[in-house]
Amino acid sequence: MQYGYFDDNAREYVITRPDTPYPWINYLGSEDFFGIFSNTSGGYCFYRDARMLRLTRYRYNNVPTDAGGRYFYLRDSYTGDVWTPSWMPMKSQLDSYECRHGMGYSRISSSRNGLAFSQVSFVPLHDKCEIHKVTITNESNIDKYIDVFSFVEFCLWNANDDMTNFQRNFSIGEVEIECPPHGSSAIYHKTEYRERRNHYAVWGVNVPVNGFDTDRQSFLGLYNGFDSPAAVFNGQAGDSVASGWAPIGSHYIKAKLSAGESKTYVFVLGYCENPEDQKWEAQNKINKKPARDLLEKYNTPEAADKALADLNAYWTNLLGKFTVEADDKKMARMAGVWNQYQCMVTFNMSRSASYFESGIGRGMGFRDSNQDLLGFVHLVPERARARILDIAATQFPDGSAYHQYQPLTKRGNNEIGSGFNDDPLWLICGVAAYIKETGDYGILNENVPFDNNESLADTLFTHLKRSFYFPVTNTGPHGLPLIGRADWNDCLNLNCFSKTPGESFQTTANYESGVAESVLIAAIFLFVGPDFAEICRRTGRNDDAERAERAIAGMTESINKHGWDGSWFLRAFDAYSNKIGSNECEDGKIFIESNGFAVMAGIGIHDGRAVKALDSVKEHLDTKYGIVLLQPAYKNYHIELGEVSSYPPGYKENAGIFCHNNPWVTIAETRLGRGYRAFETYTKICPAYREDDSDLRRTEPYVYAQMVAGKDAIRHGEAKNSWLTGTAAWTFVSISQYILGVRPTFDGLLIDPCIPSDMKGFTVTRHFRGADYHITVDNSAGKEKGIKSITVDGNDYSGNIIPAFGDGKVHKIIVTMG
Ligand code: GLC
Ligand code: GLC
């Protein structure tokens, strides 16, 4: 069943009933202030860091789900009818309901008993606040007297402490209130401002109010939930002033609406900072200047509308960098809009805050962030550049890396440390993608610290070189790279024999075998290594290039000699040098990762092993909803394999459809020219193709999920962990660069589509190094791969790499397959 539809012209997903199978969320914010916003107005917001600077409280895994947000309560003061137009938290019966999630904004519209409500919520560009513009309209033919109550619950900033340290927290809450008879009204949340904080939150509205509440208990009643706030049912705010306990912000506005009349209010929820010497305007009175400026800026509906229009223009420009037109609307809307949108969200959030990530685990992953970059480097190349330098600064001098770093300090995370031996290679992957996109070799000369230590700084090129040689110099008995704590698969822990509940499978490395090897790392090396050699050559480092090519040849030999199992590629060797991912194993005979990546890297293409490997993947791992990670699922815990065997069969890394690695198979299929199969693997995990199956899938039809339960699970087909996943970047790479086949290379834009024969053609526009490429592909010949002719601006063109024109013009490329 469907719970909504795509409105492609508006770039919106329209949710038509509030009781979606899981809260369907959107992200507000594009720079440093962010909000998570669900289709029933749930969620929270934060400035820069979802753990340390959280403005509003959110209770994960709550009952009922998704309770807590920025709520509006309406009460008809004549009939006493009370309702919440966002459906939650009261689950109000609505005469109409619609939620439109768009690019950085969401709109909720609903009505009940002749009163219409609409709300648009967004974070304006360049300001640290959420705007909620609310309009109520009397659609009946009698006058209405409506009580409007706003509601937010403040978080005491550090979200972890907020949920644990009650002996302190119940005494520290403080607010200030400014609700003058004229002008705007504001509630200030200033907990901890008296001592070490230089920031407070403001919750304002552009009109005078008739009352307010700032103490949760006064507003709700101690034993009431968000669904039955006492103040609202009484039709009277308590004018409560929080003192400790739980500070909230609620405005109370009495609105008289004659028949047909509308009233609009602009609510602003903002983060404000003051320099140390300007913190106070009087004893214990916070300096409200930044808040007043912010409220002043957005004190009319027109100002809010203008900010929303600017935000729309920002997205139109961004998404204009890569557009798709095709008969297959699902593919076109995903590749052209939603997939890129999700990539930007992963850029902003990394893996910190979603409805599955609590915002409290705070790391930016070395591996994750480098891969995410593949999905947004074409959209925000300057920001990708800065991200690369941040990431590289957490690398160790030997080429290994802190597995995660902290977004606020940008320093490596000591708790998790290092030892994920695939990490170094992802830096090469990210930098190569950046250079191919921009042609900016200058980045290689940037001086970047090692281990965040300026005195150890060296060029980014040196960082890449250390990355490249890390797996080469840390090899095991078969000449394959040592796996360390884990490789891409966090849960394949071959040096951590864990028996103690609660201990981390990855960081309790109590068995440093120096033996366990990863075939996947070898394959990743062979995929990114040639780019490193090419970078050496193109920057005049011929000796480095030759030495790198010898290392690549050596690794190719090792994988050829020891990495093949007969019908597919092996996955690894454990601490005893036993095979993993072999037909000889009882469970875990075949894994997806090494097969996808080895073929992506071109291994076995000329001797039939690549075809065999991908056919084996199809035979053993493919399902209706995508390709599972391994088969057969591990039935028992294997201490020598670690977390992978800790999950019940069919979930997560134990034979779940771990969507992140499905596009590796897609890309691998294009290397074999199998366009039909490439597209099939693409569509199976693509959410837009499962829109009408939402009861089973449950997560949003407009974004990828990290995992869909595999065939061994009872809930096969159910998705979890939507939004923050490397799936976003890799599926975008697979569809844009390998299926539609418009791929940045060092020399220019390569055109090499690999599509199903019944796809008759498509058009892609691509901004690339300062020019626009308007590419039309004609496949009336019904091919899967292969180009008969190309014209560029009307002239025949030989070869399929279109140069970087860099002239600010639009170039017309016509590609005929055949
Ligand atoms: C998670 C991690 C990612 C890892 C993957 C597989 O998505 O964020 O780093 O590669 O799981 O274990
Ligand atoms: C990855 C995996 C997850 C695991 C986590 C930490 O994110 O996807 O299954 O729990 O790493 O071990």
mmCIF file of C-alpha atoms and ligand atoms in Angstrom, residues 490-491 506 643 647 652-653 658 706, ligand 2:
data_model
loop_
_atom_site.group_PDB
_atom_site.id
_atom_site.type_symbol
_atom_site.label_atom_id
_atom_site.label_comp_id
_atom_site.label_asym_id
_atom_site.label_seq_id
_atom_site.Cartn_x
_atom_site.Cartn_y
_atom_site.Cartn_z
ATOM 1 C CA ASP A 490 32.655 -3.592 10.719
ATOM 2 C CA CYS A 491 31.345 -6.892 11.932
ATOM 3 C CA GLN A 506 35.863 -4.127 17.246
ATOM 4 C CA GLU A 643 29.981 -9.528 15.433
ATOM 5 C CA TYR A 647 23.125 -11.030 14.559
ATOM 6 C CA LYS A 652 22.469 -6.560 9.340
ATOM 7 C CA GLU A 653 25.796 -8.030 8.301
ATOM 8 C CA PHE A 658 23.158 -4.440 3.368
ATOM 9 C CA GLN A 706 21.148 0.931 5.261
HETATM 10 C C1 GLC B 2 28.502 -1.030 11.813
HETATM 11 C C2 GLC B 2 27.541 -2.143 11.617
HETATM 12 C C3 GLC B 2 26.791 -2.468 12.837
HETATM 13 C C4 GLC B 2 27.691 -2.532 14.049
HETATM 14 C C5 GLC B 2 28.531 -1.283 14.156
HETATM 15 C C6 GLC B 2 29.481 -1.237 15.316
HETATM 16 O O1 GLC B 2 27.871 0.189 11.813
HETATM 17 O O2 GLC B 2 26.630 -1.885 10.576
HETATM 18 O O3 GLC B 2 26.130 -3.677 12.635
HETATM 19 O O4 GLC B 2 26.924 -2.715 15.185
HETATM 20 O O5 GLC B 2 29.255 -1.170 12.995
HETATM 21 O O6 GLC B 2 30.014 -2.459 15.606
#
